[in-house]
C-alpha cells in the first residue's frame, strides 16, 4: 500500500474505524506531506467517529479534529454494502445460488482491471451514497471473528457471546487440546470469560499453550497474563497504551495534564 500511496494522486478509501483502519489512515495522511500530488484519503465507518467503540466521546472528538486537521476525509455513520470495479453492473460474478464463480482471465484482462476504477456503495440510514472513481479500497477491520467450523464439527464448545473456542484457564479446550490467540475464549480471573484480538495476547497465550503441551510432569500453568496493546497514530502526536478490557460503554475518568 505504501508503494501505491507514493505514486500520488490516488483516491484511497479505507473501510473501518477501529485501531487498524485509523492507524492506517493517519499514516497515509502523514505520507501526503511528502508528495507533490497528495492522495485523497477517505475513511468510512459505521460509528460516529474513529475509535468510538473504545474511547469516550470527548477523546474521539479530539482524535477527529486532529485527523481532519491532517487532511483526512472522514465518512462516518455509513455502512458499506457493496464494492465493485467500474459500475454496479460489474459486481463479482455469482451463480444461480448466489455462490461466487471463478472465471478464467488473461494477462490483458488483468491489466484492464488494474486501470478500472472502484465503486463503493454506502448506506446512511435509508439513504444510498456512492463513492465513485476510487483507485484503491482497503478493508481494515480490527475485530475479526475466528473461523471455528473445524471446532464445531469436532463438537468442541463455542463461545456464542465472545466467539472463539471455549477453554479453561490453562487454555485447554479438551484433554490434550489447547487453544491460543484470538481463537481462544479463556477465563480471565479479573475480567471473566473473554476473547482478545491483540498481538500481545497471541504471543503470550501461544507461549503458555506450548509450555502446557510439553509439560513433562503433566502440571498445567494458568494463563494469568493481562494482555496489553499499544496504538500510535502517525503524524498526530497521539499514542495509546492500555491493559485489560477497553470499551467506550465503561465509565471513564479523564485526566488532562497541562504542558
PDB file of C-alpha atoms in Angstrom:
ATOM      1  CA  UNK A   1       0.000   0.000   0.000  1.00  0.00           C
ATOM      2  CA  UNK A   2       2.873   2.373   0.707  1.00  0.00           C
ATOM      3  CA  UNK A   3       4.127   1.847  -2.835  1.00  0.00           C
ATOM      4  CA  UNK A   4       0.694   2.711  -4.194  1.00  0.00           C
ATOM      5  CA  UNK A   5       0.416   5.800  -1.996  1.00  0.00           C
ATOM      6  CA  UNK A   6       3.852   7.058  -3.065  1.00  0.00           C
ATOM      7  CA  UNK A   7       2.597   7.417  -6.648  1.00  0.00           C
ATOM      8  CA  UNK A   8       0.423  10.306  -5.516  1.00  0.00           C
ATOM      9  CA  UNK A   9      -2.860  11.497  -6.941  1.00  0.00           C
ATOM     10  CA  UNK A  10      -4.723   8.361  -5.853  1.00  0.00           C
ATOM     11  CA  UNK A  11      -8.163   8.127  -4.247  1.00  0.00           C
ATOM     12  CA  UNK A  12      -7.833   5.585  -1.450  1.00  0.00           C
ATOM     13  CA  UNK A  13     -10.824   4.515   0.638  1.00  0.00           C
ATOM     14  CA  UNK A  14     -10.209   2.759   3.953  1.00  0.00           C
ATOM     15  CA  UNK A  15     -13.157   0.825   5.423  1.00  0.00           C
ATOM     16  CA  UNK A  16     -13.062   0.550   9.205  1.00  0.00           C
ATOM     17  CA  UNK A  17     -12.984   2.903  12.182  1.00  0.00           C
ATOM     18  CA  UNK A  18     -11.044   0.701  14.597  1.00  0.00           C
ATOM     19  CA  UNK A  19      -7.361   0.669  15.544  1.00  0.00           C
ATOM     20  CA  UNK A  20      -6.149  -0.783  12.251  1.00  0.00           C
ATOM     21  CA  UNK A  21      -8.157   1.486   9.952  1.00  0.00           C
ATOM     22  CA  UNK A  22      -7.452   4.660  11.928  1.00  0.00           C
ATOM     23  CA  UNK A  23      -3.725   3.960  12.233  1.00  0.00           C
ATOM     24  CA  UNK A  24      -3.522   3.237   8.507  1.00  0.00           C
ATOM     25  CA  UNK A  25      -5.349   6.451   7.605  1.00  0.00           C
ATOM     26  CA  UNK A  26      -3.139   8.536   9.898  1.00  0.00           C
ATOM     27  CA  UNK A  27      -0.030   7.055   8.236  1.00  0.00           C
ATOM     28  CA  UNK A  28      -1.386   7.724   4.724  1.00  0.00           C
ATOM     29  CA  UNK A  29      -2.288  11.304   5.661  1.00  0.00           C
ATOM     30  CA  UNK A  30       1.220  11.844   7.044  1.00  0.00           C
ATOM     31  CA  UNK A  31       2.712  10.444   3.825  1.00  0.00           C
ATOM     32  CA  UNK A  32       0.789  13.069   1.840  1.00  0.00           C
ATOM     33  CA  UNK A  33       3.085  15.781   3.219  1.00  0.00           C
ATOM     34  CA  UNK A  34       5.968  14.233   1.254  1.00  0.00           C
ATOM     35  CA  UNK A  35       4.117  14.131  -2.096  1.00  0.00           C
ATOM     36  CA  UNK A  36       3.874  16.759  -4.809  1.00  0.00           C
ATOM     37  CA  UNK A  37       0.409  15.455  -5.685  1.00  0.00           C
ATOM     38  CA  UNK A  38      -1.264  14.288  -2.454  1.00  0.00           C
ATOM     39  CA  UNK A  39      -3.659  11.361  -2.340  1.00  0.00           C
ATOM     40  CA  UNK A  40      -7.305  11.735  -1.368  1.00  0.00           C
ATOM     41  CA  UNK A  41      -7.685   9.577   1.740  1.00  0.00           C
ATOM     42  CA  UNK A  42     -11.241   8.710   2.805  1.00  0.00           C
ATOM     43  CA  UNK A  43     -12.037   6.710   5.943  1.00  0.00           C
ATOM     44  CA  UNK A  44     -15.573   5.354   6.186  1.00  0.00           C
ATOM     45  CA  UNK A  45     -17.099   3.510   9.148  1.00  0.00           C
ATOM     46  CA  UNK A  46     -20.447   2.768  10.816  1.00  0.00           C
ATOM     47  CA  UNK A  47     -19.645   4.629  14.037  1.00  0.00           C
ATOM     48  CA  UNK A  48     -19.987   8.389  14.547  1.00  0.00           C
ATOM     49  CA  UNK A  49     -16.236   8.906  14.988  1.00  0.00           C
ATOM     50  CA  UNK A  50     -12.975   6.920  14.746  1.00  0.00           C
ATOM     51  CA  UNK A  51     -12.263   4.561  17.665  1.00  0.00           C
ATOM     52  CA  UNK A  52     -15.703   5.218  19.137  1.00  0.00           C
ATOM     53  CA  UNK A  53     -16.017   1.596  20.266  1.00  0.00           C
ATOM     54  CA  UNK A  54     -13.068   2.045  22.602  1.00  0.00           C
ATOM     55  CA  UNK A  55     -12.781   5.641  23.796  1.00  0.00           C
ATOM     56  CA  UNK A  56     -15.204   8.189  25.336  1.00  0.00           C
ATOM     57  CA  UNK A  57     -16.774  10.893  23.161  1.00  0.00           C
ATOM     58  CA  UNK A  58     -14.521  13.726  24.324  1.00  0.00           C
ATOM     59  CA  UNK A  59     -11.414  11.799  23.313  1.00  0.00           C
ATOM     60  CA  UNK A  60     -12.941  10.659  19.998  1.00  0.00           C
ATOM     61  CA  UNK A  61     -13.820  14.280  19.192  1.00  0.00           C
ATOM     62  CA  UNK A  62     -10.197  15.272  19.811  1.00  0.00           C
ATOM     63  CA  UNK A  63      -8.963  12.416  17.591  1.00  0.00           C
ATOM     64  CA  UNK A  64     -11.379  13.513  14.848  1.00  0.00           C
ATOM     65  CA  UNK A  65     -10.136  17.103  14.958  1.00  0.00           C
ATOM     66  CA  UNK A  66      -6.511  16.009  14.721  1.00  0.00           C
ATOM     67  CA  UNK A  67      -7.132  13.610  11.823  1.00  0.00           C
ATOM     68  CA  UNK A  68      -9.206  16.047   9.779  1.00  0.00           C
ATOM     69  CA  UNK A  69      -6.604  18.726  10.501  1.00  0.00           C
ATOM     70  CA  UNK A  70      -4.048  16.437   8.833  1.00  0.00           C
ATOM     71  CA  UNK A  71      -6.152  16.287   5.666  1.00  0.00           C
ATOM     72  CA  UNK A  72      -8.048  13.043   6.248  1.00  0.00           C
ATOM     73  CA  UNK A  73     -11.621  12.935   4.890  1.00  0.00           C
ATOM     74  CA  UNK A  74     -13.981  11.161   7.286  1.00  0.00           C
ATOM     75  CA  UNK A  75     -17.233   9.492   6.222  1.00  0.00           C
ATOM     76  CA  UNK A  76     -18.928   8.406   9.490  1.00  0.00           C
ATOM     77  CA  UNK A  77     -22.290   6.713  10.156  1.00  0.00           C
ATOM     78  CA  UNK A  78     -22.122   4.780   6.898  1.00  0.00           C
ATOM     79  CA  UNK A  79     -22.391   1.057   6.224  1.00  0.00           C
ATOM     80  CA  UNK A  80     -20.552  -0.333   3.202  1.00  0.00           C
ATOM     81  CA  UNK A  81     -22.948  -2.571   1.253  1.00  0.00           C
ATOM     82  CA  UNK A  82     -21.000  -3.208  -1.960  1.00  0.00           C
ATOM     83  CA  UNK A  83     -17.605  -2.791  -3.594  1.00  0.00           C
ATOM     84  CA  UNK A  84     -17.245  -3.219  -7.350  1.00  0.00           C
ATOM     85  CA  UNK A  85     -14.903  -2.372 -10.197  1.00  0.00           C
ATOM     86  CA  UNK A  86     -16.382   0.147 -12.609  1.00  0.00           C
ATOM     87  CA  UNK A  87     -20.159   0.390 -12.428  1.00  0.00           C
ATOM     88  CA  UNK A  88     -22.706  -1.502 -10.358  1.00  0.00           C
ATOM     89  CA  UNK A  89     -23.097  -3.913 -13.294  1.00  0.00           C
ATOM     90  CA  UNK A  90     -19.558  -5.193 -12.778  1.00  0.00           C
ATOM     91  CA  UNK A  91     -20.073  -6.761  -9.373  1.00  0.00           C
ATOM     92  CA  UNK A  92     -18.278 -10.028  -8.624  1.00  0.00           C
ATOM     93  CA  UNK A  93     -19.949 -12.852 -10.641  1.00  0.00           C
ATOM     94  CA  UNK A  94     -22.208 -15.359  -8.871  1.00  0.00           C
ATOM     95  CA  UNK A  95     -24.164 -18.399  -9.998  1.00  0.00           C
ATOM     96  CA  UNK A  96     -27.901 -19.063  -9.637  1.00  0.00           C
ATOM     97  CA  UNK A  97     -27.459 -19.992  -5.973  1.00  0.00           C
ATOM     98  CA  UNK A  98     -25.572 -16.797  -5.211  1.00  0.00           C
ATOM     99  CA  UNK A  99     -22.206 -18.592  -4.932  1.00  0.00           C
ATOM    100  CA  UNK A 100     -19.103 -16.800  -6.180  1.00  0.00           C
ATOM    101  CA  UNK A 101     -17.906 -18.131  -9.524  1.00  0.00           C
ATOM    102  CA  UNK A 102     -14.340 -18.080 -10.819  1.00  0.00           C
ATOM    103  CA  UNK A 103     -13.763 -17.044 -14.432  1.00  0.00           C
ATOM    104  CA  UNK A 104     -10.520 -17.584 -16.308  1.00  0.00           C
ATOM    105  CA  UNK A 105      -8.717 -14.342 -17.076  1.00  0.00           C
ATOM    106  CA  UNK A 106      -5.819 -13.456 -19.318  1.00  0.00           C
ATOM    107  CA  UNK A 107      -2.912 -11.125 -18.638  1.00  0.00           C
ATOM    108  CA  UNK A 108      -4.597  -8.415 -20.726  1.00  0.00           C
ATOM    109  CA  UNK A 109      -7.759  -8.821 -18.655  1.00  0.00           C
ATOM    110  CA  UNK A 110      -5.758  -8.267 -15.501  1.00  0.00           C
ATOM    111  CA  UNK A 111      -4.122  -5.141 -16.925  1.00  0.00           C
ATOM    112  CA  UNK A 112      -7.570  -3.819 -17.864  1.00  0.00           C
ATOM    113  CA  UNK A 113      -8.830  -4.434 -14.350  1.00  0.00           C
ATOM    114  CA  UNK A 114      -5.881  -2.585 -12.838  1.00  0.00           C
ATOM    115  CA  UNK A 115      -6.931   0.530 -14.776  1.00  0.00           C
ATOM    116  CA  UNK A 116     -10.590   0.248 -13.772  1.00  0.00           C
ATOM    117  CA  UNK A 117     -11.854   2.476 -11.000  1.00  0.00           C
ATOM    118  CA  UNK A 118     -13.570   1.023  -7.940  1.00  0.00           C
ATOM    119  CA  UNK A 119     -17.038   1.996  -6.772  1.00  0.00           C
ATOM    120  CA  UNK A 120     -18.045   1.812  -3.102  1.00  0.00           C
ATOM    121  CA  UNK A 121     -21.735   1.791  -2.170  1.00  0.00           C
ATOM    122  CA  UNK A 122     -22.661   3.152   1.267  1.00  0.00           C
ATOM    123  CA  UNK A 123     -25.878   3.355   3.254  1.00  0.00           C
ATOM    124  CA  UNK A 124     -26.540   6.129   5.753  1.00  0.00           C
ATOM    125  CA  UNK A 125     -29.806   5.092   7.325  1.00  0.00           C
ATOM    126  CA  UNK A 126     -32.145   4.740   4.329  1.00  0.00           C
ATOM    127  CA  UNK A 127     -30.032   6.992   2.100  1.00  0.00           C
ATOM    128  CA  UNK A 128     -27.787   5.428  -0.517  1.00  0.00           C
ATOM    129  CA  UNK A 129     -24.440   7.019  -1.330  1.00  0.00           C
ATOM    130  CA  UNK A 130     -21.820   6.020  -3.886  1.00  0.00           C
ATOM    131  CA  UNK A 131     -18.101   6.800  -3.834  1.00  0.00           C
ATOM    132  CA  UNK A 132     -17.032   6.805  -7.487  1.00  0.00           C
ATOM    133  CA  UNK A 133     -13.609   6.748  -9.123  1.00  0.00           C
ATOM    134  CA  UNK A 134     -11.775   5.113  -6.220  1.00  0.00           C
ATOM    135  CA  UNK A 135      -8.321   3.830  -7.140  1.00  0.00           C
ATOM    136  CA  UNK A 136      -7.915   1.521  -4.132  1.00  0.00           C
ATOM    137  CA  UNK A 137     -10.163   0.246  -1.358  1.00  0.00           C
ATOM    138  CA  UNK A 138      -8.711  -1.214   1.840  1.00  0.00           C
ATOM    139  CA  UNK A 139     -10.750  -3.370   4.236  1.00  0.00           C
ATOM    140  CA  UNK A 140      -9.206  -2.660   7.638  1.00  0.00           C
ATOM    141  CA  UNK A 141     -11.323  -4.493  10.165  1.00  0.00           C
ATOM    142  CA  UNK A 142      -9.941  -4.633  13.700  1.00  0.00           C
ATOM    143  CA  UNK A 143     -12.377  -7.209  15.038  1.00  0.00           C
ATOM    144  CA  UNK A 144     -12.496 -10.403  13.016  1.00  0.00           C
ATOM    145  CA  UNK A 145     -14.426 -13.446  14.162  1.00  0.00           C
ATOM    146  CA  UNK A 146     -12.282 -16.598  14.149  1.00  0.00           C
ATOM    147  CA  UNK A 147     -13.225 -19.487  11.876  1.00  0.00           C
ATOM    148  CA  UNK A 148     -14.427 -22.201  14.262  1.00  0.00           C
ATOM    149  CA  UNK A 149     -16.019 -24.583  11.753  1.00  0.00           C
ATOM    150  CA  UNK A 150     -13.486 -27.344  12.465  1.00  0.00           C
ATOM    151  CA  UNK A 151     -14.115 -26.942  16.197  1.00  0.00           C
ATOM    152  CA  UNK A 152     -17.873 -27.198  15.639  1.00  0.00           C
ATOM    153  CA  UNK A 153     -17.506 -30.382  13.613  1.00  0.00           C
ATOM    154  CA  UNK A 154     -15.289 -31.734  16.396  1.00  0.00           C
ATOM    155  CA  UNK A 155     -18.061 -30.994  18.909  1.00  0.00           C
ATOM    156  CA  UNK A 156     -15.956 -28.518  20.883  1.00  0.00           C
ATOM    157  CA  UNK A 157     -17.763 -25.842  22.871  1.00  0.00           C
ATOM    158  CA  UNK A 158     -18.068 -22.458  21.136  1.00  0.00           C
ATOM    159  CA  UNK A 159     -18.482 -19.181  23.000  1.00  0.00           C
ATOM    160  CA  UNK A 160     -21.653 -17.730  21.468  1.00  0.00           C
ATOM    161  CA  UNK A 161     -21.171 -14.358  23.120  1.00  0.00           C
ATOM    162  CA  UNK A 162     -17.488 -13.607  22.518  1.00  0.00           C
ATOM    163  CA  UNK A 163     -16.759 -16.012  19.675  1.00  0.00           C
ATOM    164  CA  UNK A 164     -13.883 -18.477  19.696  1.00  0.00           C
ATOM    165  CA  UNK A 165     -13.365 -21.884  21.287  1.00  0.00           C
ATOM    166  CA  UNK A 166     -14.099 -22.221  24.979  1.00  0.00           C
ATOM    167  CA  UNK A 167     -11.084 -23.294  27.023  1.00  0.00           C
ATOM    168  CA  UNK A 168     -10.151 -23.290  30.708  1.00  0.00           C
ATOM    169  CA  UNK A 169      -7.668 -21.021  32.477  1.00  0.00           C
ATOM    170  CA  UNK A 170      -4.834 -23.259  31.229  1.00  0.00           C
ATOM    171  CA  UNK A 171      -6.021 -22.725  27.626  1.00  0.00           C
ATOM    172  CA  UNK A 172      -7.116 -26.367  27.379  1.00  0.00           C
ATOM    173  CA  UNK A 173     -10.324 -26.923  25.389  1.00  0.00           C
ATOM    174  CA  UNK A 174     -10.284 -30.711  25.751  1.00  0.00           C
ATOM    175  CA  UNK A 175      -7.830 -33.119  27.341  1.00  0.00           C
ATOM    176  CA  UNK A 176      -4.560 -32.571  25.487  1.00  0.00           C
ATOM    177  CA  UNK A 177      -6.059 -29.992  23.081  1.00  0.00           C
ATOM    178  CA  UNK A 178      -5.003 -26.373  23.609  1.00  0.00           C
ATOM    179  CA  UNK A 179      -6.182 -23.106  22.038  1.00  0.00           C
ATOM    180  CA  UNK A 180      -4.337 -19.785  21.826  1.00  0.00           C
ATOM    181  CA  UNK A 181      -4.573 -16.339  20.262  1.00  0.00           C
ATOM    182  CA  UNK A 182      -7.811 -14.767  19.095  1.00  0.00           C
ATOM    183  CA  UNK A 183      -9.426 -18.194  18.708  1.00  0.00           C
ATOM    184  CA  UNK A 184      -9.342 -18.806  22.469  1.00  0.00           C
ATOM    185  CA  UNK A 185     -12.224 -17.858  24.728  1.00  0.00           C
ATOM    186  CA  UNK A 186     -10.469 -18.157  28.071  1.00  0.00           C
ATOM    187  CA  UNK A 187     -11.355 -17.427  31.681  1.00  0.00           C
ATOM    188  CA  UNK A 188      -9.714 -14.246  32.952  1.00  0.00           C
ATOM    189  CA  UNK A 189      -9.639 -14.267  36.789  1.00  0.00           C
ATOM    190  CA  UNK A 190     -10.041 -10.472  36.801  1.00  0.00           C
ATOM    191  CA  UNK A 191     -12.446  -9.764  33.934  1.00  0.00           C
ATOM    192  CA  UNK A 192     -14.204 -13.089  33.482  1.00  0.00           C
ATOM    193  CA  UNK A 193     -14.511 -15.036  30.238  1.00  0.00           C
ATOM    194  CA  UNK A 194     -13.203 -13.116  27.244  1.00  0.00           C
ATOM    195  CA  UNK A 195     -11.555 -13.334  23.842  1.00  0.00           C
ATOM    196  CA  UNK A 196      -8.733 -10.947  22.886  1.00  0.00           C
ATOM    197  CA  UNK A 197      -7.551  -9.962  19.390  1.00  0.00           C
ATOM    198  CA  UNK A 198      -4.339  -8.186  20.395  1.00  0.00           C
ATOM    199  CA  UNK A 199      -0.863  -9.287  19.340  1.00  0.00           C
ATOM    200  CA  UNK A 200       0.341  -9.341  22.942  1.00  0.00           C
ATOM    201  CA  UNK A 201      -2.299 -11.927  23.782  1.00  0.00           C
ATOM    202  CA  UNK A 202      -1.461 -14.040  20.726  1.00  0.00           C
ATOM    203  CA  UNK A 203       2.208 -14.108  21.707  1.00  0.00           C
ATOM    204  CA  UNK A 204       1.810 -14.864  25.408  1.00  0.00           C
ATOM    205  CA  UNK A 205      -1.102 -17.289  25.133  1.00  0.00           C
ATOM    206  CA  UNK A 206       0.767 -19.172  22.408  1.00  0.00           C
ATOM    207  CA  UNK A 207       3.829 -19.483  24.625  1.00  0.00           C
ATOM    208  CA  UNK A 208       1.784 -20.773  27.554  1.00  0.00           C
ATOM    209  CA  UNK A 209      -0.198 -23.223  25.431  1.00  0.00           C
ATOM    210  CA  UNK A 210       3.067 -24.603  24.029  1.00  0.00           C
ATOM    211  CA  UNK A 211       4.575 -24.950  27.505  1.00  0.00           C
ATOM    212  CA  UNK A 212       1.493 -26.801  28.774  1.00  0.00           C
ATOM    213  CA  UNK A 213       1.553 -29.141  25.794  1.00  0.00           C
ATOM    214  CA  UNK A 214       5.184 -30.009  26.545  1.00  0.00           C
ATOM    215  CA  UNK A 215       4.767 -30.322  30.316  1.00  0.00           C
ATOM    216  CA  UNK A 216       6.755 -33.366  31.442  1.00  0.00           C
ATOM    217  CA  UNK A 217       5.026 -33.812  34.786  1.00  0.00           C
ATOM    218  CA  UNK A 218       1.510 -33.099  33.496  1.00  0.00           C
ATOM    219  CA  UNK A 219       1.123 -29.926  35.551  1.00  0.00           C
ATOM    220  CA  UNK A 220      -0.574 -27.136  33.651  1.00  0.00           C
ATOM    221  CA  UNK A 221       0.171 -23.472  34.210  1.00  0.00           C
ATOM    222  CA  UNK A 222      -2.659 -20.971  34.310  1.00  0.00           C
ATOM    223  CA  UNK A 223      -2.853 -18.057  31.909  1.00  0.00           C
ATOM    224  CA  UNK A 224      -2.514 -15.159  34.355  1.00  0.00           C
ATOM    225  CA  UNK A 225      -1.113 -12.641  31.848  1.00  0.00           C
ATOM    226  CA  UNK A 226      -3.211  -9.500  31.350  1.00  0.00           C
ATOM    227  CA  UNK A 227      -2.997  -8.611  27.620  1.00  0.00           C
ATOM    228  CA  UNK A 228      -1.894  -5.111  26.709  1.00  0.00           C
ATOM    229  CA  UNK A 229      -1.907  -3.116  23.490  1.00  0.00           C
ATOM    230  CA  UNK A 230      -0.208  -0.066  22.042  1.00  0.00           C
ATOM    231  CA  UNK A 231      -1.611   2.124  19.280  1.00  0.00           C
ATOM    232  CA  UNK A 232       0.211   5.025  17.650  1.00  0.00           C
ATOM    233  CA  UNK A 233      -1.421   7.385  15.146  1.00  0.00           C
ATOM    234  CA  UNK A 234       1.466   8.617  12.943  1.00  0.00           C
ATOM    235  CA  UNK A 235       1.760  12.354  12.456  1.00  0.00           C
ATOM    236  CA  UNK A 236      -0.741  13.198  15.183  1.00  0.00           C
ATOM    237  CA  UNK A 237       1.310  13.009  18.366  1.00  0.00           C
ATOM    238  CA  UNK A 238      -1.280  10.589  19.762  1.00  0.00           C
ATOM    239  CA  UNK A 239      -0.191   7.391  21.496  1.00  0.00           C
ATOM    240  CA  UNK A 240      -2.496   4.979  23.321  1.00  0.00           C
ATOM    241  CA  UNK A 241      -1.335   2.283  25.714  1.00  0.00           C
ATOM    242  CA  UNK A 242      -3.821   0.145  27.600  1.00  0.00           C
ATOM    243  CA  UNK A 243      -4.196  -3.008  29.638  1.00  0.00           C
ATOM    244  CA  UNK A 244      -7.334  -5.015  30.256  1.00  0.00           C
ATOM    245  CA  UNK A 245     -10.664  -4.510  28.540  1.00  0.00           C
ATOM    246  CA  UNK A 246     -11.199  -1.222  26.683  1.00  0.00           C
ATOM    247  CA  UNK A 247     -14.800  -0.312  25.914  1.00  0.00           C
ATOM    248  CA  UNK A 248     -16.448   3.090  25.474  1.00  0.00           C
ATOM    249  CA  UNK A 249     -19.512   1.815  27.366  1.00  0.00           C
ATOM    250  CA  UNK A 250     -17.454   1.633  30.563  1.00  0.00           C
ATOM    251  CA  UNK A 251     -17.224   4.580  32.931  1.00  0.00           C
ATOM    252  CA  UNK A 252     -14.145   6.663  32.147  1.00  0.00           C
ATOM    253  CA  UNK A 253     -12.244   9.271  34.116  1.00  0.00           C
ATOM    254  CA  UNK A 254     -10.066  11.601  32.062  1.00  0.00           C
ATOM    255  CA  UNK A 255      -7.103  13.493  33.487  1.00  0.00           C
ATOM    256  CA  UNK A 256      -5.699  16.238  31.283  1.00  0.00           C
ATOM    257  CA  UNK A 257      -2.134  17.343  32.012  1.00  0.00           C
ATOM    258  CA  UNK A 258      -1.163  20.898  31.118  1.00  0.00           C
ATOM    259  CA  UNK A 259       2.084  21.391  29.226  1.00  0.00           C
TER     260      UNK A 259
END
